[in-house]
Amino acid sequence: MREHVTPERRRGTVRDLRRDNRSVLLWSLYFDQPCTRQELSRATGLSPASVSNVVRELIEEGVVAEAGAIDSDGGRPRVLLRMNSDYGYVIGVDVGETRVRVELFDLAMTERARVDSPLDPREHGVTTIVERIHEGLSAVLADAGVDASAVLGVGIGVPGVVEQGDEVLVHGQTYGWEAVPLERLLRAGTDLPLHIDNGANTMGRAEMWFGAGQGAQHAVVCLIGSGVGASIIAHGRTHRGSTSSAGEWGHTTVVVGGRSCRCGSTGCLEAYVGAEAVLDRYGRTPGQDEETALAALLDAAGRGEGDAARVLEETALYLGVGLADLINLFNPERIILGGWAGLLLGERLLPAIRDAARSNSLKHAFSSTSIELGKLGPEAVALGAATLPIELFLNGAQLSVADRRRSAG
Amino acid sequence: MREHVTPERRRGTVRDLRRDNRSVLLWSLYFDQPCTRQELSRATGLSPASVSNVVRELIEEGVVAEAGAIDSDGGRPRVLLRMNSDYGYVIGVDVGETRVRVELFDLAMTERARVDSPLDPREHGVTTIVERIHEGLSAVLADAGVDASAVLGVGIGVPGVVEQGDEVLVHGQTYGWEAVPLERLLRAGTDLPLHIDNGANTMGRAEMWFGAGQGAQHAVVCLIGSGVGASIIAHGRTHRGSTSSAGEWGHTTVVVGGRSCRCGSTGCLEAYVGAEAVLDRYGRTPGQDEETALAALLDAAGRGEGDAARVLEETALYLGVGLADLINLFNPERIILGGWAGLLLGERLLPAIRDAARSNSLKHAFSSTSIELGKLGPEAVALGAATLPIELFLNGAQLSVADRRRSAG
DNA sequence: CGAGGTTAAATCACGTCATTAATTAAGCCC
DNA sequence: GGGCTTAATTAATGACGTGATTTAACCTCG
């Protein structure tokens, strides 16, 4: 395809028009249900006739169902409509450091089944992970009593960069993965539609759809664990960049020539605010896992023990600087602090973090941003991953159960 | 309007369909002319019948004109089509530190008139600037012999943040401007449609449309002068953020607690690579302007005099770090280094800058990015500003001369 | 209990769109 | 000047959303 100077455009037909209008209606109903045809008309701008036509088709397909009625003031009662949560199912997979989690949700995002497979943190071979995912998919389908053909798709959150080209390649440095064709490997054991994305991005999606990011068009979801990353949302969409590696906030430099980072560079934000780095600074009891150790550090600071308070003060400073960089560069309306360490640190240090961010941001940019804690825990990676097929479905991609059943037939 | 969880969507009708398809065709012809109807059909995907219909309308409106023919191989000759450069005119305005530049272009972006109004760098009062712009608009119209009703619009590049709300407000800290309603003030003296944007963004547009950024969907245009800023391009569009202040790259922190910056903070990139900062580091002859002084610094380094080489080596390091931050966060396919100081530094130091960027970027992200010098000089701010009304026109906004003539009638 | 009124929803007629198929136009060659 | 080739236009068709009209589903009142 010939290069484009500005946003890529493609010609449309009346079929596209219908698909897009139906999509407008579905998104509206999905996030605001139940509601009436008249409410849908107001919310979408479509005429009552169009709403009636589109809703009839959706009811015929089983995507939407009537859900009771509201009495009118002497006139015909209004019928309430809702998504049919049993129309189809989605699966979210979280490939974490210590376990692979697989969750099956219905269309209302109600969890129907969950399976966790523990992982040896020293053993992240591709073959192992692929097996665990396959096992998990089979297990949740069985547990939920759901046929594979009823699954709209599987979203998978993985560590590292997910390059979406002719073939999906995963570059997971912390796992030692280099250009792993994960989708192809997974397809060897399942026919379910697969959608693979970076775990920080799927966490970001979860906060945007169901958590602290709801309603924001421009946001950054910052995740702090052992490592540090971010999901950048612009115009309601995840910004991925040209090869889907955007969001490596943890490897932006805050002190040129500063502390060594595990990525091989120096002065990275992660070397100052990543949980592993903070604990290295403070020292920790041998054999203690990071989460316990960080909680202990926070307790020690609360009791005024040793250097704990000073270490946390420094951490809040660097974290604030990192957030200020995002504020100056992106101008988000909201910054959401998440990740297991981000939530722990944030609960205690949010005022200090905000102060540091204010000091390092331009006045005007800072004044139009809020800094908040995420509402969803680290286990929302799978939930966020499950939104990947939901989005395609709501956009009218050829993804309906009927379509998949026809394809299989 | 009710909050949206994901990208905002609105319903369309067949009239929107037509406008959008016509827009697809216009963009194609604008950047690839002259060409035939068949080429337009291939490039846009529209059927020959649709191309014929849309082109006929555009010819009737005077937007497009036939421009000769190409013999066929025994068949009907192909007619070449081109934009009618005299269909309408646009004006670009560059509000710089030492002058206000106003340029009038035809649709082919050929300059038809230009006026520069020198400014006392200590005198950036709003009233002065507004007067200069008004004078410039009148002057270029007179010089080009163009009637005001033939102007599609005026694009204006200004320093600082341009907040597009109910009212356009300009916050230009270096000018001492705080929430200046520039559009309203300008409208008191002209009926021309006005489009105001930050000057770094308009420079970015120029490089994307006509310069080093052509063909890129994800890019960052970095501008280095006394100050430092960037224009972020995602999916071919300028990323502005929630209140249009995105791109403040110069105020991201590269050394926490480092050098004082003129913004009031410490450790900003601008304090390390802005021309003023670099010259302060090295020292300069009293009374010498920055551009001359920086050129002298580069010369001194070439001759091995004093600390010149060391200062430039340090500058390349910090600049590379700043670029690495952009690479890690945005994953652009191209980084364009511009601004008067950026071009000066880049001519000599590009290899060192790239090395520093490589050292501070994640391997994969760096490998998919190129770092290049801008092809357009600082005077492209006005050219880029002039693309603002062109974009609206090509998108089919109610902006045609016929529309404006009807509105004025 | 049926008629009238009110309000919601469905259906119909219409205008607009793009595409496919058919037709016309503009050359060249013999 | 007729036949052929290729480009461009026009006609017929099917799809769309909307405004207008009709039908449906209640409630109230006599």
PDB file of N, CA, C and O in Angstrom, chain A residues 56-113:
ATOM      1  N   ARG A  56     -34.093  -4.974  15.913  1.00  0.00           N
ATOM      2  CA  ARG A  56     -34.780  -6.200  15.484  1.00  0.00           C
ATOM      3  C   ARG A  56     -33.779  -7.241  15.012  1.00  0.00           C
ATOM      4  O   ARG A  56     -33.854  -8.421  15.374  1.00  0.00           O
ATOM      5  N   GLU A  57     -32.799  -6.793  14.196  1.00  0.00           N
ATOM      6  CA  GLU A  57     -31.785  -7.744  13.727  1.00  0.00           C
ATOM      7  C   GLU A  57     -30.984  -8.327  14.877  1.00  0.00           C
ATOM      8  O   GLU A  57     -30.687  -9.525  14.910  1.00  0.00           O
ATOM      9  N   LEU A  58     -30.605  -7.451  15.831  1.00  0.00           N
ATOM     10  CA  LEU A  58     -29.793  -7.938  16.952  1.00  0.00           C
ATOM     11  C   LEU A  58     -30.572  -8.939  17.799  1.00  0.00           C
ATOM     12  O   LEU A  58     -30.012  -9.899  18.327  1.00  0.00           O
ATOM     13  N   ILE A  59     -31.870  -8.702  17.951  1.00  0.00           N
ATOM     14  CA  ILE A  59     -32.705  -9.655  18.695  1.00  0.00           C
ATOM     15  C   ILE A  59     -32.803 -10.967  17.933  1.00  0.00           C
ATOM     16  O   ILE A  59     -32.673 -12.062  18.511  1.00  0.00           O
ATOM     17  N   GLU A  60     -32.992 -10.870  16.613  1.00  0.00           N
ATOM     18  CA  GLU A  60     -33.056 -12.090  15.791  1.00  0.00           C
ATOM     19  C   GLU A  60     -31.778 -12.901  15.904  1.00  0.00           C
ATOM     20  O   GLU A  60     -31.796 -14.136  15.919  1.00  0.00           O
ATOM     21  N   GLU A  61     -30.632 -12.207  15.993  1.00  0.00           N
ATOM     22  CA  GLU A  61     -29.347 -12.900  16.100  1.00  0.00           C
ATOM     23  C   GLU A  61     -29.078 -13.397  17.506  1.00  0.00           C
ATOM     24  O   GLU A  61     -28.117 -14.142  17.720  1.00  0.00           O
ATOM     25  N   GLY A  62     -29.864 -12.941  18.465  1.00  0.00           N
ATOM     26  CA  GLY A  62     -29.644 -13.381  19.845  1.00  0.00           C
ATOM     27  C   GLY A  62     -28.637 -12.548  20.601  1.00  0.00           C
ATOM     28  O   GLY A  62     -28.308 -12.854  21.746  1.00  0.00           O
ATOM     29  N   VAL A  63     -28.126 -11.498  19.988  1.00  0.00           N
ATOM     30  CA  VAL A  63     -27.141 -10.658  20.662  1.00  0.00           C
ATOM     31  C   VAL A  63     -27.801  -9.799  21.742  1.00  0.00           C
ATOM     32  O   VAL A  63     -27.246  -9.570  22.806  1.00  0.00           O
ATOM     33  N   VAL A  64     -29.023  -9.349  21.454  1.00  0.00           N
ATOM     34  CA  VAL A  64     -29.758  -8.480  22.368  1.00  0.00           C
ATOM     35  C   VAL A  64     -31.046  -9.186  22.758  1.00  0.00           C
ATOM     36  O   VAL A  64     -31.582 -10.002  21.985  1.00  0.00           O
ATOM     37  N   ALA A  65     -31.509  -8.903  23.955  1.00  0.00           N
ATOM     38  CA  ALA A  65     -32.781  -9.485  24.399  1.00  0.00           C
ATOM     39  C   ALA A  65     -33.625  -8.419  25.079  1.00  0.00           C
ATOM     40  O   ALA A  65     -33.096  -7.444  25.628  1.00  0.00           O
ATOM     41  N   GLU A  66     -34.931  -8.634  25.042  1.00  0.00           N
ATOM     42  CA  GLU A  66     -35.803  -7.732  25.768  1.00  0.00           C
ATOM     43  C   GLU A  66     -35.749  -8.117  27.240  1.00  0.00           C
ATOM     44  O   GLU A  66     -35.590  -9.295  27.590  1.00  0.00           O
ATOM     45  N   ALA A  67     -35.829  -7.111  28.096  1.00  0.00           N
ATOM     46  CA  ALA A  67     -35.643  -7.377  29.526  1.00  0.00           C
ATOM     47  C   ALA A  67     -36.667  -6.600  30.327  1.00  0.00           C
ATOM     48  O   ALA A  67     -36.316  -5.703  31.097  1.00  0.00           O
ATOM     49  N   GLY A  68     -37.909  -6.898  30.106  1.00  0.00           N
ATOM     50  CA  GLY A  68     -38.947  -6.245  30.870  1.00  0.00           C
ATOM     51  C   GLY A  68     -39.420  -4.980  30.200  1.00  0.00           C
ATOM     52  O   GLY A  68     -38.997  -4.632  29.100  1.00  0.00           O
ATOM     53  N   ALA A  69     -40.314  -4.265  30.826  1.00  0.00           N
ATOM     54  CA  ALA A  69     -40.872  -3.057  30.244  1.00  0.00           C
ATOM     55  C   ALA A  69     -41.101  -2.020  31.338  1.00  0.00           C
ATOM     56  O   ALA A  69     -41.197  -2.342  32.518  1.00  0.00           O
ATOM     57  N   ILE A  70     -41.137  -0.765  30.899  1.00  0.00           N
ATOM     58  CA  ILE A  70     -41.447   0.324  31.815  1.00  0.00           C
ATOM     59  C   ILE A  70     -42.779   0.921  31.379  1.00  0.00           C
ATOM     60  O   ILE A  70     -42.957   1.237  30.200  1.00  0.00           O
ATOM     61  N   ASP A  71     -43.704   1.051  32.293  1.00  0.00           N
ATOM     62  CA  ASP A  71     -45.003   1.641  31.959  1.00  0.00           C
ATOM     63  C   ASP A  71     -44.814   3.067  31.460  1.00  0.00           C
ATOM     64  O   ASP A  71     -43.980   3.808  31.942  1.00  0.00           O
ATOM     65  N   SER A  72     -45.633   3.387  30.472  1.00  0.00           N
ATOM     66  CA  SER A  72     -45.596   4.748  29.981  1.00  0.00           C
ATOM     67  C   SER A  72     -46.629   5.572  30.745  1.00  0.00           C
ATOM     68  O   SER A  72     -47.305   5.057  31.628  1.00  0.00           O
ATOM     69  N   ASP A  73     -46.751   6.845  30.396  1.00  0.00           N
ATOM     70  CA  ASP A  73     -47.788   7.676  31.010  1.00  0.00           C
ATOM     71  C   ASP A  73     -49.046   7.631  30.137  1.00  0.00           C
ATOM     72  O   ASP A  73     -49.386   8.596  29.444  1.00  0.00           O
ATOM     73  N   GLY A  74     -49.690   6.478  30.150  1.00  0.00           N
ATOM     74  CA  GLY A  74     -50.897   6.327  29.366  1.00  0.00           C
ATOM     75  C   GLY A  74     -50.661   5.806  27.959  1.00  0.00           C
ATOM     76  O   GLY A  74     -51.606   5.573  27.235  1.00  0.00           O
ATOM     77  N   GLY A  75     -49.393   5.630  27.589  1.00  0.00           N
ATOM     78  CA  GLY A  75     -49.119   5.159  26.238  1.00  0.00           C
ATOM     79  C   GLY A  75     -48.540   3.761  26.245  1.00  0.00           C
ATOM     80  O   GLY A  75     -48.574   3.060  27.263  1.00  0.00           O
ATOM     81  N   ARG A  76     -48.001   3.393  25.085  1.00  0.00           N
ATOM     82  CA  ARG A  76     -47.416   2.064  24.962  1.00  0.00           C
ATOM     83  C   ARG A  76     -46.226   1.937  25.904  1.00  0.00           C
ATOM     84  O   ARG A  76     -45.369   2.819  25.964  1.00  0.00           O
ATOM     85  N   PRO A  77     -46.126   0.856  26.632  1.00  0.00           N
ATOM     86  CA  PRO A  77     -44.990   0.683  27.547  1.00  0.00           C
ATOM     87  C   PRO A  77     -43.676   0.616  26.783  1.00  0.00           C
ATOM     88  O   PRO A  77     -43.620   0.121  25.656  1.00  0.00           O
ATOM     89  N   ARG A  78     -42.606   1.121  27.409  1.00  0.00           N
ATOM     90  CA  ARG A  78     -41.273   1.048  26.796  1.00  0.00           C
ATOM     91  C   ARG A  78     -40.658  -0.296  27.146  1.00  0.00           C
ATOM     92  O   ARG A  78     -40.690  -0.721  28.301  1.00  0.00           O
ATOM     93  N   VAL A  79     -40.056  -0.907  26.150  1.00  0.00           N
ATOM     94  CA  VAL A  79     -39.417  -2.204  26.375  1.00  0.00           C
ATOM     95  C   VAL A  79     -37.943  -1.980  26.712  1.00  0.00           C
ATOM     96  O   VAL A  79     -37.248  -1.221  26.038  1.00  0.00           O
ATOM     97  N   LEU A  80     -37.486  -2.616  27.769  1.00  0.00           N
ATOM     98  CA  LEU A  80     -36.066  -2.544  28.118  1.00  0.00           C
ATOM     99  C   LEU A  80     -35.277  -3.575  27.334  1.00  0.00           C
ATOM    100  O   LEU A  80     -35.730  -4.697  27.129  1.00  0.00           O
ATOM    101  N   LEU A  81     -34.109  -3.158  26.900  1.00  0.00           N
ATOM    102  CA  LEU A  81     -33.244  -4.050  26.136  1.00  0.00           C
ATOM    103  C   LEU A  81     -31.933  -4.263  26.886  1.00  0.00           C
ATOM    104  O   LEU A  81     -31.475  -3.391  27.613  1.00  0.00           O
ATOM    105  N   ARG A  82     -31.357  -5.427  26.700  1.00  0.00           N
ATOM    106  CA  ARG A  82     -30.046  -5.696  27.301  1.00  0.00           C
ATOM    107  C   ARG A  82     -29.260  -6.626  26.380  1.00  0.00           C
ATOM    108  O   ARG A  82     -29.825  -7.267  25.505  1.00  0.00           O
ATOM    109  N   MET A  83     -27.968  -6.622  26.612  1.00  0.00           N
ATOM    110  CA  MET A  83     -27.125  -7.572  25.891  1.00  0.00           C
ATOM    111  C   MET A  83     -27.478  -8.959  26.417  1.00  0.00           C
ATOM    112  O   MET A  83     -27.751  -9.129  27.602  1.00  0.00           O
ATOM    113  N   ASN A  84     -27.431  -9.919  25.553  1.00  0.00           N
ATOM    114  CA  ASN A  84     -27.665 -11.289  25.972  1.00  0.00           C
ATOM    115  C   ASN A  84     -26.332 -11.875  26.429  1.00  0.00           C
ATOM    116  O   ASN A  84     -25.480 -12.221  25.610  1.00  0.00           O
ATOM    117  N   SER A  85     -26.156 -11.916  27.753  1.00  0.00           N
ATOM    118  CA  SER A  85     -24.835 -12.303  28.259  1.00  0.00           C
ATOM    119  C   SER A  85     -24.442 -13.727  27.872  1.00  0.00           C
ATOM    120  O   SER A  85     -23.261 -14.070  27.901  1.00  0.00           O
ATOM    121  N   ASP A  86     -25.434 -14.536  27.497  1.00  0.00           N
ATOM    122  CA  ASP A  86     -25.107 -15.896  27.072  1.00  0.00           C
ATOM    123  C   ASP A  86     -24.933 -16.036  25.575  1.00  0.00           C
ATOM    124  O   ASP A  86     -24.771 -17.138  25.047  1.00  0.00           O
ATOM    125  N   TYR A  87     -24.976 -14.901  24.874  1.00  0.00           N
ATOM    126  CA  TYR A  87     -24.800 -14.964  23.425  1.00  0.00           C
ATOM    127  C   TYR A  87     -23.446 -15.562  23.054  1.00  0.00           C
ATOM    128  O   TYR A  87     -23.315 -16.319  22.105  1.00  0.00           O
ATOM    129  N   GLY A  88     -22.461 -15.174  23.802  1.00  0.00           N
ATOM    130  CA  GLY A  88     -21.127 -15.694  23.526  1.00  0.00           C
ATOM    131  C   GLY A  88     -20.244 -15.485  24.727  1.00  0.00           C
ATOM    132  O   GLY A  88     -20.637 -14.825  25.686  1.00  0.00           O
ATOM    133  N   TYR A  89     -19.075 -16.080  24.702  1.00  0.00           N
ATOM    134  CA  TYR A  89     -18.151 -16.012  25.819  1.00  0.00           C
ATOM    135  C   TYR A  89     -16.781 -15.560  25.335  1.00  0.00           C
ATOM    136  O   TYR A  89     -16.426 -15.719  24.165  1.00  0.00           O
ATOM    137  N   VAL A  90     -16.044 -14.975  26.243  1.00  0.00           N
ATOM    138  CA  VAL A  90     -14.676 -14.615  25.931  1.00  0.00           C
ATOM    139  C   VAL A  90     -13.763 -15.173  27.028  1.00  0.00           C
ATOM    140  O   VAL A  90     -14.200 -15.416  28.159  1.00  0.00           O
ATOM    141  N   ILE A  91     -12.534 -15.361  26.668  1.00  0.00           N
ATOM    142  CA  ILE A  91     -11.552 -15.882  27.618  1.00  0.00           C
ATOM    143  C   ILE A  91     -10.394 -14.899  27.706  1.00  0.00           C
ATOM    144  O   ILE A  91      -9.943 -14.358  26.695  1.00  0.00           O
ATOM    145  N   GLY A  92      -9.957 -14.629  28.905  1.00  0.00           N
ATOM    146  CA  GLY A  92      -8.795 -13.791  29.121  1.00  0.00           C
ATOM    147  C   GLY A  92      -7.688 -14.616  29.743  1.00  0.00           C
ATOM    148  O   GLY A  92      -7.931 -15.406  30.648  1.00  0.00           O
ATOM    149  N   VAL A  93      -6.467 -14.419  29.255  1.00  0.00           N
ATOM    150  CA  VAL A  93      -5.317 -15.152  29.770  1.00  0.00           C
ATOM    151  C   VAL A  93      -4.261 -14.173  30.240  1.00  0.00           C
ATOM    152  O   VAL A  93      -3.945 -13.202  29.543  1.00  0.00           O
ATOM    153  N   ASP A  94      -3.740 -14.413  31.431  1.00  0.00           N
ATOM    154  CA  ASP A  94      -2.689 -13.575  31.997  1.00  0.00           C
ATOM    155  C   ASP A  94      -1.445 -14.445  32.177  1.00  0.00           C
ATOM    156  O   ASP A  94      -1.447 -15.363  33.010  1.00  0.00           O
ATOM    157  N   VAL A  95      -0.425 -14.170  31.357  1.00  0.00           N
ATOM    158  CA  VAL A  95       0.827 -14.914  31.513  1.00  0.00           C
ATOM    159  C   VAL A  95       1.710 -14.118  32.467  1.00  0.00           C
ATOM    160  O   VAL A  95       2.358 -13.138  32.082  1.00  0.00           O
ATOM    161  N   GLY A  96       1.690 -14.504  33.742  1.00  0.00           N
ATOM    162  CA  GLY A  96       2.411 -13.782  34.774  1.00  0.00           C
ATOM    163  C   GLY A  96       3.748 -14.426  35.080  1.00  0.00           C
ATOM    164  O   GLY A  96       4.129 -15.432  34.488  1.00  0.00           O
ATOM    165  N   GLU A  97       4.424 -13.830  36.045  1.00  0.00           N
ATOM    166  CA  GLU A  97       5.750 -14.308  36.403  1.00  0.00           C
ATOM    167  C   GLU A  97       5.679 -15.619  37.182  1.00  0.00           C
ATOM    168  O   GLU A  97       6.538 -16.479  37.039  1.00  0.00           O
ATOM    169  N   THR A  98       4.614 -15.764  37.982  1.00  0.00           N
ATOM    170  CA  THR A  98       4.549 -16.957  38.834  1.00  0.00           C
ATOM    171  C   THR A  98       3.349 -17.850  38.542  1.00  0.00           C
ATOM    172  O   THR A  98       3.193 -18.887  39.189  1.00  0.00           O
ATOM    173  N   ARG A  99       2.480 -17.455  37.601  1.00  0.00           N
ATOM    174  CA  ARG A  99       1.357 -18.306  37.250  1.00  0.00           C
ATOM    175  C   ARG A  99       0.747 -17.844  35.927  1.00  0.00           C
ATOM    176  O   ARG A  99       0.841 -16.695  35.544  1.00  0.00           O
ATOM    177  N   VAL A 100       0.107 -18.803  35.285  1.00  0.00           N
ATOM    178  CA  VAL A 100      -0.705 -18.509  34.104  1.00  0.00           C
ATOM    179  C   VAL A 100      -2.161 -18.582  34.541  1.00  0.00           C
ATOM    180  O   VAL A 100      -2.595 -19.597  35.090  1.00  0.00           O
ATOM    181  N   ARG A 101      -2.862 -17.479  34.357  1.00  0.00           N
ATOM    182  CA  ARG A 101      -4.276 -17.453  34.762  1.00  0.00           C
ATOM    183  C   ARG A 101      -5.158 -17.437  33.514  1.00  0.00           C
ATOM    184  O   ARG A 101      -4.911 -16.665  32.586  1.00  0.00           O
ATOM    185  N   VAL A 102      -6.172 -18.268  33.516  1.00  0.00           N
ATOM    186  CA  VAL A 102      -7.125 -18.300  32.407  1.00  0.00           C
ATOM    187  C   VAL A 102      -8.528 -18.122  32.984  1.00  0.00           C
ATOM    188  O   VAL A 102      -8.921 -18.855  33.882  1.00  0.00           O
ATOM    189  N   GLU A 103      -9.238 -17.130  32.477  1.00  0.00           N
ATOM    190  CA  GLU A 103     -10.599 -16.859  32.970  1.00  0.00           C
ATOM    191  C   GLU A 103     -11.571 -16.819  31.808  1.00  0.00           C
ATOM    192  O   GLU A 103     -11.268 -16.244  30.761  1.00  0.00           O
ATOM    193  N   LEU A 104     -12.750 -17.426  32.018  1.00  0.00           N
ATOM    194  CA  LEU A 104     -13.799 -17.373  31.002  1.00  0.00           C
ATOM    195  C   LEU A 104     -14.907 -16.461  31.510  1.00  0.00           C
ATOM    196  O   LEU A 104     -15.369 -16.594  32.642  1.00  0.00           O
ATOM    197  N   PHE A 105     -15.297 -15.496  30.663  1.00  0.00           N
ATOM    198  CA  PHE A 105     -16.341 -14.543  31.026  1.00  0.00           C
ATOM    199  C   PHE A 105     -17.489 -14.648  30.026  1.00  0.00           C
ATOM    200  O   PHE A 105     -17.289 -15.017  28.872  1.00  0.00           O
ATOM    201  N   ASP A 106     -18.691 -14.274  30.512  1.00  0.00           N
ATOM    202  CA  ASP A 106     -19.768 -14.141  29.559  1.00  0.00           C
ATOM    203  C   ASP A 106     -19.736 -12.705  29.010  1.00  0.00           C
ATOM    204  O   ASP A 106     -18.827 -11.929  29.328  1.00  0.00           O
ATOM    205  N   LEU A 107     -20.726 -12.361  28.198  1.00  0.00           N
ATOM    206  CA  LEU A 107     -20.703 -11.042  27.556  1.00  0.00           C
ATOM    207  C   LEU A 107     -20.823  -9.906  28.553  1.00  0.00           C
ATOM    208  O   LEU A 107     -20.416  -8.784  28.260  1.00  0.00           O
ATOM    209  N   ALA A 108     -21.392 -10.180  29.720  1.00  0.00           N
ATOM    210  CA  ALA A 108     -21.505  -9.136  30.742  1.00  0.00           C
ATOM    211  C   ALA A 108     -20.235  -9.057  31.573  1.00  0.00           C
ATOM    212  O   ALA A 108     -20.198  -8.367  32.585  1.00  0.00           O
ATOM    213  N   MET A 109     -19.224  -9.806  31.147  1.00  0.00           N
ATOM    214  CA  MET A 109     -17.931  -9.856  31.853  1.00  0.00           C
ATOM    215  C   MET A 109     -18.069 -10.455  33.236  1.00  0.00           C
ATOM    216  O   MET A 109     -17.254 -10.170  34.117  1.00  0.00           O
ATOM    217  N   THR A 110     -19.060 -11.277  33.417  1.00  0.00           N
ATOM    218  CA  THR A 110     -19.165 -12.038  34.656  1.00  0.00           C
ATOM    219  C   THR A 110     -18.290 -13.279  34.517  1.00  0.00           C
ATOM    220  O   THR A 110     -18.372 -13.998  33.525  1.00  0.00           O
ATOM    221  N   GLU A 111     -17.421 -13.495  35.522  1.00  0.00           N
ATOM    222  CA  GLU A 111     -16.546 -14.655  35.437  1.00  0.00           C
ATOM    223  C   GLU A 111     -17.343 -15.935  35.560  1.00  0.00           C
ATOM    224  O   GLU A 111     -18.131 -16.112  36.487  1.00  0.00           O
ATOM    225  N   ARG A 112     -17.116 -16.859  34.617  1.00  0.00           N
ATOM    226  CA  ARG A 112     -17.828 -18.145  34.669  1.00  0.00           C
ATOM    227  C   ARG A 112     -16.892 -19.271  35.082  1.00  0.00           C
ATOM    228  O   ARG A 112     -17.337 -20.296  35.590  1.00  0.00           O
ATOM    229  N   ALA A 113     -15.599 -19.107  34.838  1.00  0.00           N
ATOM    230  CA  ALA A 113     -14.647 -20.145  35.234  1.00  0.00           C
ATOM    231  C   ALA A 113     -13.258 -19.530  35.299  1.00  0.00           C
ATOM    232  O   ALA A 113     -12.953 -18.578  34.596  1.00  0.00           O
TER     233      ALA A 113
END
